[in-house]
Amino acid sequence: MLRFLLMRIASALPVLAILSLVTFAIIQAPPGDYADYIRSQLINQGGASYAQAEAQAQAYRKEHGLDKPLPVQYLNWIGGIVTRGDFGYSLYYNKPVADVVGERLPRTLLLALVCHLLASVLGISFGIWAATRQYSWIDSTLSAISFLGMTVPRFLMALIIVYLLVFQFNVSEIGSFFSPQYGGAPWSWAKFVDLVKHVWPVVAIATFGGLAYNMRVMRGNLLDTLNAQYVETAKAKGLTGGAVVMRHAVPNALHPLVMYQGVVLPYMLTGEIETAIIFALPTVGPAIVGSMAVGDVYVTATFMMVLSATLIVGNIIADMLLALLDPRVRQFGER
């Protein structure tokens, strides 16, 4: 298994290199750059003439290397990452990209992991509950919930919740993690409760989609597994219904869900990103949208690379979990 893990990591490096090239090229494809944003700001807000604004924009391009050909810009960026761990300088935030990522990525990952744990535990539990009570009112209710979670767009749910909070319940503190009195305060139970009050809509919406998928897949797989011959044999040997389901049927029905873990973290990240944009939380989502809007290419490219890396890491973790769950996978990996 260690050899398999090392091979997967080694094969991931060329994939990341190709993704970095494609991502950088796509981000740079639209016309304009951050210097154009500066020029428009000087004209619209600074009252400068077009000639003055254009001269400053050209000077800015030359100072930050934006006037160089696209391949040179890419090589400078990727070379800084490989040799110095330097992801470039954010033109919009006026700080190193690593600082921007360091401020926003941990919050995003934490939210995504919380959503993933809730979606997995609740979705698998509800899926088992629905499968063992097939065609009952419980099964019908949970199936309807799963259908809504799979079909209703997350941004629409976010907009509805924002409307209810702002216009119906007069909630004004949207767009932050804490109330003003807890912003710089040390951690306490009151601060944690305040954090939950601010982030619960994002967690609920991102969890709902993952919960629906897990529940639907678990229900379908478990129904197929319960009709397998080895399950009938276990019942014939006198095992109780609960033992048959939990010890024999559920572990085998979990295989597709374990493989799904390879894409679940990027899925949860995108779910958090969509809802965080609506709620204007200082996480990855608003940073990606804001950097793309003004042409801050290094921030956008770095965050896209982070999302790509989570997909690769997630697939490796899924393979390892499947090997732990299924002895046949371990035997195949040892050959």
mmCIF file of C-alpha atoms in Angstrom:
data_model
loop_
_atom_site.group_PDB
_atom_site.id
_atom_site.type_symbol
_atom_site.label_atom_id
_atom_site.label_comp_id
_atom_site.label_asym_id
_atom_site.label_seq_id
_atom_site.Cartn_x
_atom_site.Cartn_y
_atom_site.Cartn_z
ATOM 1 C CA MET A 1 0.000 0.000 0.000
ATOM 2 C CA LEU A 2 2.913 2.346 0.680
ATOM 3 C CA ARG A 3 4.202 1.737 -2.854
ATOM 4 C CA PHE A 4 0.723 2.405 -4.221
ATOM 5 C CA LEU A 5 0.500 5.650 -2.236
ATOM 6 C CA LEU A 6 3.894 6.860 -3.469
ATOM 7 C CA MET A 7 2.955 6.057 -7.061
ATOM 8 C CA ARG A 8 -0.277 8.026 -6.761
ATOM 9 C CA ILE A 9 1.542 11.033 -5.323
ATOM 10 C CA ALA A 10 4.171 10.887 -8.058
ATOM 11 C CA SER A 11 1.511 10.668 -10.773
ATOM 12 C CA ALA A 12 -0.303 13.656 -9.270
ATOM 13 C CA LEU A 13 2.612 16.037 -9.818
ATOM 14 C CA PRO A 14 2.387 16.076 -13.664
ATOM 15 C CA VAL A 15 -1.375 16.479 -13.379
ATOM 16 C CA LEU A 16 -0.929 19.535 -11.173
ATOM 17 C CA ALA A 17 1.618 20.960 -13.603
ATOM 18 C CA ILE A 18 -0.793 20.591 -16.531
ATOM 19 C CA LEU A 19 -3.653 22.027 -14.487
ATOM 20 C CA SER A 20 -1.539 25.030 -13.522
ATOM 21 C CA LEU A 21 -0.748 25.730 -17.188
ATOM 22 C CA VAL A 22 -4.351 25.349 -18.352
ATOM 23 C CA THR A 23 -5.698 27.387 -15.435
ATOM 24 C CA PHE A 24 -3.243 30.223 -15.970
ATOM 25 C CA ALA A 25 -3.999 30.340 -19.698
ATOM 26 C CA ILE A 26 -7.781 30.354 -19.190
ATOM 27 C CA ILE A 27 -7.611 33.094 -16.566
ATOM 28 C CA GLN A 28 -5.450 35.241 -18.856
ATOM 29 C CA ALA A 29 -7.633 34.574 -21.919
ATOM 30 C CA PRO A 30 -10.172 37.419 -21.392
ATOM 31 C CA PRO A 31 -8.915 40.822 -22.520
ATOM 32 C CA GLY A 32 -7.622 43.240 -19.913
ATOM 33 C CA ASP A 33 -5.563 42.973 -16.744
ATOM 34 C CA TYR A 34 -5.211 44.674 -13.387
ATOM 35 C CA ALA A 35 -3.587 47.711 -15.009
ATOM 36 C CA ASP A 36 -6.813 48.264 -16.954
ATOM 37 C CA TYR A 37 -8.678 48.199 -13.649
ATOM 38 C CA ILE A 38 -6.307 50.845 -12.273
ATOM 39 C CA ARG A 39 -6.825 52.977 -15.369
ATOM 40 C CA SER A 40 -10.609 52.850 -15.020
ATOM 41 C CA GLN A 41 -10.368 53.709 -11.314
ATOM 42 C CA LEU A 42 -8.144 56.723 -12.056
ATOM 43 C CA ILE A 43 -10.568 57.984 -14.675
ATOM 44 C CA ASN A 44 -13.829 57.309 -12.841
ATOM 45 C CA GLN A 45 -12.816 58.130 -9.283
ATOM 46 C CA GLY A 46 -9.537 60.040 -9.563
ATOM 47 C CA GLY A 47 -10.626 62.453 -12.289
ATOM 48 C CA ALA A 48 -7.528 61.758 -14.398
ATOM 49 C CA SER A 49 -7.544 62.131 -18.153
ATOM 50 C CA TYR A 50 -7.302 59.052 -20.353
ATOM 51 C CA ALA A 51 -3.702 59.854 -21.313
ATOM 52 C CA GLN A 52 -2.624 60.269 -17.683
ATOM 53 C CA ALA A 53 -4.430 57.114 -16.591
ATOM 54 C CA GLU A 54 -3.006 55.109 -19.499
ATOM 55 C CA ALA A 55 0.531 56.291 -18.695
ATOM 56 C CA GLN A 56 0.170 55.146 -15.083
ATOM 57 C CA ALA A 57 -1.343 51.849 -16.198
ATOM 58 C CA GLN A 58 1.602 51.206 -18.532
ATOM 59 C CA ALA A 59 4.045 52.057 -15.753
ATOM 60 C CA TYR A 60 2.220 49.636 -13.448
ATOM 61 C CA ARG A 61 2.393 46.875 -16.082
ATOM 62 C CA LYS A 62 6.135 47.338 -16.463
ATOM 63 C CA GLU A 63 6.745 47.442 -12.709
ATOM 64 C CA HIS A 64 4.854 44.193 -12.041
ATOM 65 C CA GLY A 65 5.778 42.305 -15.206
ATOM 66 C CA LEU A 66 2.305 42.418 -16.726
ATOM 67 C CA ASP A 67 3.776 43.665 -20.016
ATOM 68 C CA LYS A 68 5.719 40.442 -20.544
ATOM 69 C CA PRO A 69 4.456 37.623 -22.797
ATOM 70 C CA LEU A 70 2.080 35.110 -21.232
ATOM 71 C CA PRO A 71 4.589 32.201 -21.224
ATOM 72 C CA VAL A 72 7.123 34.360 -19.386
ATOM 73 C CA GLN A 73 4.533 35.378 -16.788
ATOM 74 C CA TYR A 74 3.582 31.726 -16.257
ATOM 75 C CA LEU A 75 7.201 30.577 -15.922
ATOM 76 C CA ASN A 76 7.918 33.352 -13.428
ATOM 77 C CA TRP A 77 4.868 32.379 -11.388
ATOM 78 C CA ILE A 78 5.427 28.617 -11.404
ATOM 79 C CA GLY A 79 9.172 29.082 -10.910
ATOM 80 C CA GLY A 80 8.547 31.132 -7.786
ATOM 81 C CA ILE A 81 6.273 28.406 -6.421
ATOM 82 C CA VAL A 82 8.741 25.579 -7.066
ATOM 83 C CA THR A 83 11.960 27.321 -6.004
ATOM 84 C CA ARG A 84 10.841 29.706 -3.240
ATOM 85 C CA GLY A 85 7.296 28.750 -2.325
ATOM 86 C CA ASP A 86 6.278 32.188 -3.599
ATOM 87 C CA PHE A 87 2.786 32.239 -5.156
ATOM 88 C CA GLY A 88 3.162 35.780 -6.407
ATOM 89 C CA TYR A 89 1.936 39.149 -5.218
ATOM 90 C CA SER A 90 -1.725 40.082 -5.029
ATOM 91 C CA LEU A 91 -2.235 43.309 -6.917
ATOM 92 C CA TYR A 92 -5.725 43.884 -5.514
ATOM 93 C CA TYR A 93 -5.080 43.006 -1.857
ATOM 94 C CA ASN A 94 -1.573 44.548 -1.970
ATOM 95 C CA LYS A 95 0.034 41.655 -0.143
ATOM 96 C CA PRO A 96 1.635 38.294 -1.017
ATOM 97 C CA VAL A 97 -0.800 35.723 -2.380
ATOM 98 C CA ALA A 98 0.329 33.292 0.325
ATOM 99 C CA ASP A 99 -1.009 35.715 2.954
ATOM 100 C CA VAL A 100 -4.365 35.983 1.172
ATOM 101 C CA VAL A 101 -4.610 32.190 0.948
ATOM 102 C CA GLY A 102 -3.483 31.764 4.540
ATOM 103 C CA GLU A 103 -6.187 34.115 5.772
ATOM 104 C CA ARG A 104 -9.089 32.591 3.846
ATOM 105 C CA LEU A 105 -8.312 28.946 3.097
ATOM 106 C CA PRO A 106 -8.291 27.587 6.699
ATOM 107 C CA ARG A 107 -11.754 29.031 7.341
ATOM 108 C CA THR A 108 -13.035 27.576 4.091
ATOM 109 C CA LEU A 109 -11.549 24.142 4.729
ATOM 110 C CA LEU A 110 -12.923 24.087 8.263
ATOM 111 C CA LEU A 111 -16.412 24.953 7.056
ATOM 112 C CA ALA A 112 -16.158 22.377 4.260
ATOM 113 C CA LEU A 113 -14.992 19.642 6.657
ATOM 114 C CA VAL A 114 -17.816 20.387 9.094
ATOM 115 C CA CYS A 115 -20.308 20.215 6.222
ATOM 116 C CA HIS A 116 -18.745 16.970 5.006
ATOM 117 C CA LEU A 117 -18.945 15.290 8.417
ATOM 118 C CA LEU A 118 -22.546 16.333 8.926
ATOM 119 C CA ALA A 119 -23.537 15.303 5.399
ATOM 120 C CA SER A 120 -21.825 11.919 5.739
ATOM 121 C CA VAL A 121 -23.162 11.007 9.184
ATOM 122 C CA LEU A 122 -26.713 12.233 8.568
ATOM 123 C CA GLY A 123 -26.894 11.079 4.946
ATOM 124 C CA ILE A 124 -25.679 7.544 5.638
ATOM 125 C CA SER A 125 -27.888 7.236 8.721
ATOM 126 C CA PHE A 126 -30.978 8.451 6.877
ATOM 127 C CA GLY A 127 -30.132 6.188 3.928
ATOM 128 C CA ILE A 128 -29.996 3.129 6.197
ATOM 129 C CA TRP A 129 -33.215 4.217 7.881
ATOM 130 C CA ALA A 130 -35.016 4.633 4.553
ATOM 131 C CA ALA A 131 -33.735 1.353 3.063
ATOM 132 C CA THR A 132 -34.785 -0.720 6.069
ATOM 133 C CA ARG A 133 -38.266 0.816 5.904
ATOM 134 C CA GLN A 134 -38.821 0.652 2.153
ATOM 135 C CA TYR A 135 -42.100 2.166 0.863
ATOM 136 C CA SER A 136 -43.092 3.442 4.306
ATOM 137 C CA TRP A 137 -43.947 7.074 5.037
ATOM 138 C CA ILE A 138 -40.439 7.483 6.440
ATOM 139 C CA ASP A 139 -38.935 6.304 3.158
ATOM 140 C CA SER A 140 -41.207 8.600 1.158
ATOM 141 C CA THR A 141 -40.407 11.633 3.312
ATOM 142 C CA LEU A 142 -36.658 11.066 3.188
ATOM 143 C CA SER A 143 -36.805 10.470 -0.575
ATOM 144 C CA ALA A 144 -38.596 13.805 -1.020
ATOM 145 C CA ILE A 145 -35.920 15.539 1.066
ATOM 146 C CA SER A 146 -33.223 13.872 -1.033
ATOM 147 C CA PHE A 147 -34.914 15.014 -4.238
ATOM 148 C CA LEU A 148 -35.025 18.621 -3.034
ATOM 149 C CA GLY A 149 -31.391 18.554 -1.945
ATOM 150 C CA MET A 150 -30.283 17.202 -5.316
ATOM 151 C CA THR A 151 -32.313 19.599 -7.475
ATOM 152 C CA VAL A 152 -32.649 22.974 -5.732
ATOM 153 C CA PRO A 153 -29.602 25.171 -6.528
ATOM 154 C CA ARG A 154 -27.576 26.148 -3.488
ATOM 155 C CA PHE A 155 -27.346 29.784 -4.474
ATOM 156 C CA LEU A 156 -31.157 29.913 -4.623
ATOM 157 C CA MET A 157 -31.427 28.486 -1.108
ATOM 158 C CA ALA A 158 -28.857 31.047 0.037
ATOM 159 C CA LEU A 159 -30.823 33.920 -1.505
ATOM 160 C CA ILE A 160 -34.033 32.730 0.158
ATOM 161 C CA ILE A 161 -32.359 32.511 3.576
ATOM 162 C CA VAL A 162 -30.778 35.956 3.155
ATOM 163 C CA TYR A 163 -34.174 37.403 2.276
ATOM 164 C CA LEU A 164 -35.811 35.792 5.318
ATOM 165 C CA LEU A 165 -33.048 36.850 7.697
ATOM 166 C CA VAL A 166 -32.815 40.451 6.492
ATOM 167 C CA PHE A 167 -36.394 41.350 5.596
ATOM 168 C CA GLN A 168 -38.407 39.066 7.857
ATOM 169 C CA PHE A 169 -36.245 38.722 10.983
ATOM 170 C CA ASN A 170 -34.312 42.020 10.702
ATOM 171 C CA VAL A 171 -30.889 40.381 11.006
ATOM 172 C CA SER A 172 -28.220 42.951 10.157
ATOM 173 C CA GLU A 173 -24.975 41.100 10.908
ATOM 174 C CA ILE A 174 -24.489 39.253 7.603
ATOM 175 C CA GLY A 175 -21.117 39.038 5.923
ATOM 176 C CA SER A 176 -18.913 38.303 8.941
ATOM 177 C CA PHE A 177 -17.969 35.428 11.207
ATOM 178 C CA PHE A 178 -18.435 37.271 14.497
ATOM 179 C CA SER A 179 -20.328 40.138 16.024
ATOM 180 C CA PRO A 180 -18.226 43.290 16.603
ATOM 181 C CA GLN A 181 -17.768 42.599 20.324
ATOM 182 C CA TYR A 182 -16.255 39.162 19.618
ATOM 183 C CA GLY A 183 -14.005 40.112 16.674
ATOM 184 C CA GLY A 184 -10.726 40.298 18.592
ATOM 185 C CA ALA A 185 -11.816 38.580 21.784
ATOM 186 C CA PRO A 186 -10.206 35.318 22.940
ATOM 187 C CA TRP A 187 -12.062 32.084 22.344
ATOM 188 C CA SER A 188 -14.862 31.312 24.747
ATOM 189 C CA TRP A 189 -18.166 29.486 24.715
ATOM 190 C CA ALA A 190 -20.004 32.755 24.007
ATOM 191 C CA LYS A 191 -17.716 33.462 21.029
ATOM 192 C CA PHE A 192 -18.285 29.944 19.675
ATOM 193 C CA VAL A 193 -22.059 30.381 19.947
ATOM 194 C CA ASP A 194 -21.743 33.706 18.153
ATOM 195 C CA LEU A 195 -19.742 32.002 15.376
ATOM 196 C CA VAL A 196 -22.449 29.353 14.970
ATOM 197 C CA LYS A 197 -25.106 32.074 14.724
ATOM 198 C CA HIS A 198 -23.216 33.652 11.814
ATOM 199 C CA VAL A 199 -22.194 30.569 9.807
ATOM 200 C CA TRP A 200 -25.139 28.212 10.280
ATOM 201 C CA PRO A 201 -26.809 29.183 6.962
ATOM 202 C CA VAL A 202 -23.643 28.372 5.012
ATOM 203 C CA VAL A 203 -23.178 25.072 6.853
ATOM 204 C CA ALA A 204 -26.848 24.125 6.465
ATOM 205 C CA ILE A 205 -26.977 24.817 2.723
ATOM 206 C CA ALA A 206 -23.675 23.122 1.877
ATOM 207 C CA THR A 207 -24.586 20.139 4.085
ATOM 208 C CA PHE A 208 -28.018 19.737 2.546
ATOM 209 C CA GLY A 209 -26.712 18.884 -0.926
ATOM 210 C CA GLY A 210 -24.152 16.376 0.334
ATOM 211 C CA LEU A 211 -26.656 14.843 2.732
ATOM 212 C CA ALA A 212 -29.150 14.309 -0.083
ATOM 213 C CA TYR A 213 -26.575 12.584 -2.289
ATOM 214 C CA ASN A 214 -25.272 10.344 0.502
ATOM 215 C CA MET A 215 -28.787 9.387 1.538
ATOM 216 C CA ARG A 216 -29.885 8.541 -1.998
ATOM 217 C CA VAL A 217 -26.808 6.462 -2.818
ATOM 218 C CA MET A 218 -26.824 4.673 0.542
ATOM 219 C CA ARG A 219 -30.494 3.778 0.220
ATOM 220 C CA GLY A 220 -30.114 2.372 -3.297
ATOM 221 C CA ASN A 221 -26.938 0.409 -2.551
ATOM 222 C CA LEU A 222 -28.272 -0.992 0.698
ATOM 223 C CA LEU A 223 -31.492 -2.187 -0.970
ATOM 224 C CA ASP A 224 -29.401 -4.053 -3.555
ATOM 225 C CA THR A 225 -27.145 -5.493 -0.856
ATOM 226 C CA LEU A 226 -30.037 -6.686 1.294
ATOM 227 C CA ASN A 227 -31.171 -8.895 -1.600
ATOM 228 C CA ALA A 228 -27.748 -10.534 -1.989
ATOM 229 C CA GLN A 229 -27.339 -14.238 -1.285
ATOM 230 C CA TYR A 230 -24.846 -13.831 1.558
ATOM 231 C CA VAL A 231 -27.361 -11.632 3.403
ATOM 232 C CA GLU A 232 -30.013 -14.329 3.019
ATOM 233 C CA THR A 233 -27.487 -16.868 4.299
ATOM 234 C CA ALA A 234 -26.750 -14.715 7.344
ATOM 235 C CA LYS A 235 -30.456 -14.485 8.084
ATOM 236 C CA ALA A 236 -30.828 -18.257 7.694
ATOM 237 C CA LYS A 237 -28.079 -18.753 10.289
ATOM 238 C CA GLY A 238 -30.230 -16.980 12.838
ATOM 239 C CA LEU A 239 -28.587 -13.560 12.993
ATOM 240 C CA THR A 240 -30.852 -10.720 14.059
ATOM 241 C CA GLY A 241 -32.006 -8.156 11.523
ATOM 242 C CA GLY A 242 -29.861 -5.405 13.013
ATOM 243 C CA ALA A 243 -26.725 -7.569 12.973
ATOM 244 C CA VAL A 244 -27.308 -8.584 9.370
ATOM 245 C CA VAL A 245 -27.764 -4.993 8.267
ATOM 246 C CA MET A 246 -24.925 -3.378 10.221
ATOM 247 C CA ARG A 247 -22.310 -6.159 10.079
ATOM 248 C CA HIS A 248 -22.849 -7.544 6.586
ATOM 249 C CA ALA A 249 -24.957 -5.280 4.376
ATOM 250 C CA VAL A 250 -23.840 -1.771 5.358
ATOM 251 C CA PRO A 251 -20.043 -2.264 4.928
ATOM 252 C CA ASN A 252 -20.547 -3.518 1.371
ATOM 253 C CA ALA A 253 -23.069 -0.800 0.549
ATOM 254 C CA LEU A 254 -20.554 1.839 1.632
ATOM 255 C CA HIS A 255 -18.124 1.186 -1.243
ATOM 256 C CA PRO A 256 -19.555 3.750 -3.698
ATOM 257 C CA LEU A 257 -19.782 6.349 -0.938
ATOM 258 C CA VAL A 258 -16.161 5.759 0.010
ATOM 259 C CA MET A 259 -15.133 6.350 -3.597
ATOM 260 C CA TYR A 260 -17.290 9.466 -3.578
ATOM 261 C CA GLN A 261 -14.981 10.879 -0.901
ATOM 262 C CA GLY A 262 -12.519 11.525 -3.720
ATOM 263 C CA VAL A 263 -14.642 14.401 -5.007
ATOM 264 C CA VAL A 264 -16.592 15.323 -1.902
ATOM 265 C CA LEU A 265 -14.099 17.854 -0.554
ATOM 266 C CA PRO A 266 -14.038 19.923 -3.765
ATOM 267 C CA TYR A 267 -17.832 19.521 -3.881
ATOM 268 C CA MET A 268 -18.159 20.844 -0.344
ATOM 269 C CA LEU A 269 -15.691 23.620 -1.111
ATOM 270 C CA THR A 270 -17.736 24.724 -4.117
ATOM 271 C CA GLY A 271 -20.911 24.510 -2.051
ATOM 272 C CA GLU A 272 -19.322 26.675 0.608
ATOM 273 C CA ILE A 273 -18.014 29.026 -2.080
ATOM 274 C CA GLU A 274 -21.460 29.538 -3.636
ATOM 275 C CA THR A 275 -23.162 30.289 -0.352
ATOM 276 C CA ALA A 276 -20.246 32.349 1.015
ATOM 277 C CA ILE A 277 -20.480 34.609 -2.039
ATOM 278 C CA ILE A 278 -24.161 35.256 -1.303
ATOM 279 C CA PHE A 279 -23.453 35.896 2.393
ATOM 280 C CA ALA A 280 -20.205 37.827 1.593
ATOM 281 C CA LEU A 281 -18.171 35.841 4.118
ATOM 282 C CA PRO A 282 -14.381 36.422 4.018
ATOM 283 C CA THR A 283 -13.571 32.968 2.634
ATOM 284 C CA VAL A 284 -12.262 31.589 -0.653
ATOM 285 C CA GLY A 285 -15.417 32.234 -2.693
ATOM 286 C CA PRO A 286 -15.528 36.040 -2.561
ATOM 287 C CA ALA A 287 -11.745 36.173 -3.027
ATOM 288 C CA ILE A 288 -11.954 34.154 -6.259
ATOM 289 C CA VAL A 289 -14.815 36.226 -7.657
ATOM 290 C CA GLY A 290 -13.233 39.520 -6.628
ATOM 291 C CA SER A 291 -9.819 38.648 -8.049
ATOM 292 C CA MET A 292 -11.333 37.502 -11.344
ATOM 293 C CA ALA A 293 -13.347 40.721 -11.628
ATOM 294 C CA VAL A 294 -10.270 42.960 -11.386
ATOM 295 C CA GLY A 295 -7.738 40.715 -13.141
ATOM 296 C CA ASP A 296 -5.716 39.736 -10.069
ATOM 297 C CA VAL A 297 -4.491 36.644 -11.870
ATOM 298 C CA TYR A 298 -2.121 35.227 -9.248
ATOM 299 C CA VAL A 299 -4.808 35.045 -6.561
ATOM 300 C CA THR A 300 -7.276 33.386 -8.914
ATOM 301 C CA ALA A 301 -4.740 30.904 -10.279
ATOM 302 C CA THR A 302 -3.519 29.954 -6.808
ATOM 303 C CA PHE A 303 -7.008 29.298 -5.484
ATOM 304 C CA MET A 304 -7.824 27.239 -8.585
ATOM 305 C CA MET A 305 -4.693 25.204 -7.957
ATOM 306 C CA VAL A 306 -5.762 24.661 -4.360
ATOM 307 C CA LEU A 307 -9.145 23.315 -5.516
ATOM 308 C CA SER A 308 -7.379 21.026 -8.000
ATOM 309 C CA ALA A 309 -5.042 19.774 -5.281
ATOM 310 C CA THR A 310 -7.986 18.971 -2.990
ATOM 311 C CA LEU A 311 -9.508 16.843 -5.770
ATOM 312 C CA ILE A 312 -6.286 14.864 -6.204
ATOM 313 C CA VAL A 313 -5.731 14.468 -2.463
ATOM 314 C CA GLY A 314 -9.364 13.461 -2.009
ATOM 315 C CA ASN A 315 -9.048 10.687 -4.591
ATOM 316 C CA ILE A 316 -5.921 9.350 -2.911
ATOM 317 C CA ILE A 317 -7.638 9.359 0.485
ATOM 318 C CA ALA A 318 -10.662 7.595 -1.032
ATOM 319 C CA ASP A 319 -8.437 4.834 -2.424
ATOM 320 C CA MET A 320 -6.822 4.349 0.975
ATOM 321 C CA LEU A 321 -10.176 4.243 2.766
ATOM 322 C CA LEU A 322 -11.512 1.700 0.288
ATOM 323 C CA ALA A 323 -8.445 -0.467 0.886
ATOM 324 C CA LEU A 324 -9.091 -0.352 4.639
ATOM 325 C CA LEU A 325 -12.758 -1.206 4.142
ATOM 326 C CA ASP A 326 -12.365 -4.002 1.582
ATOM 327 C CA PRO A 327 -9.669 -6.690 2.075
ATOM 328 C CA ARG A 328 -9.872 -7.572 -1.634
ATOM 329 C CA VAL A 329 -8.505 -4.138 -2.543
ATOM 330 C CA ARG A 330 -5.551 -4.638 -0.184
ATOM 331 C CA GLN A 331 -4.758 -8.026 -1.722
ATOM 332 C CA PHE A 332 -4.890 -6.527 -5.209
ATOM 333 C CA GLY A 333 -2.632 -3.633 -4.189
ATOM 334 C CA GLU A 334 -0.020 -6.014 -2.745
ATOM 335 C CA ARG A 335 0.381 -7.925 -6.030
#
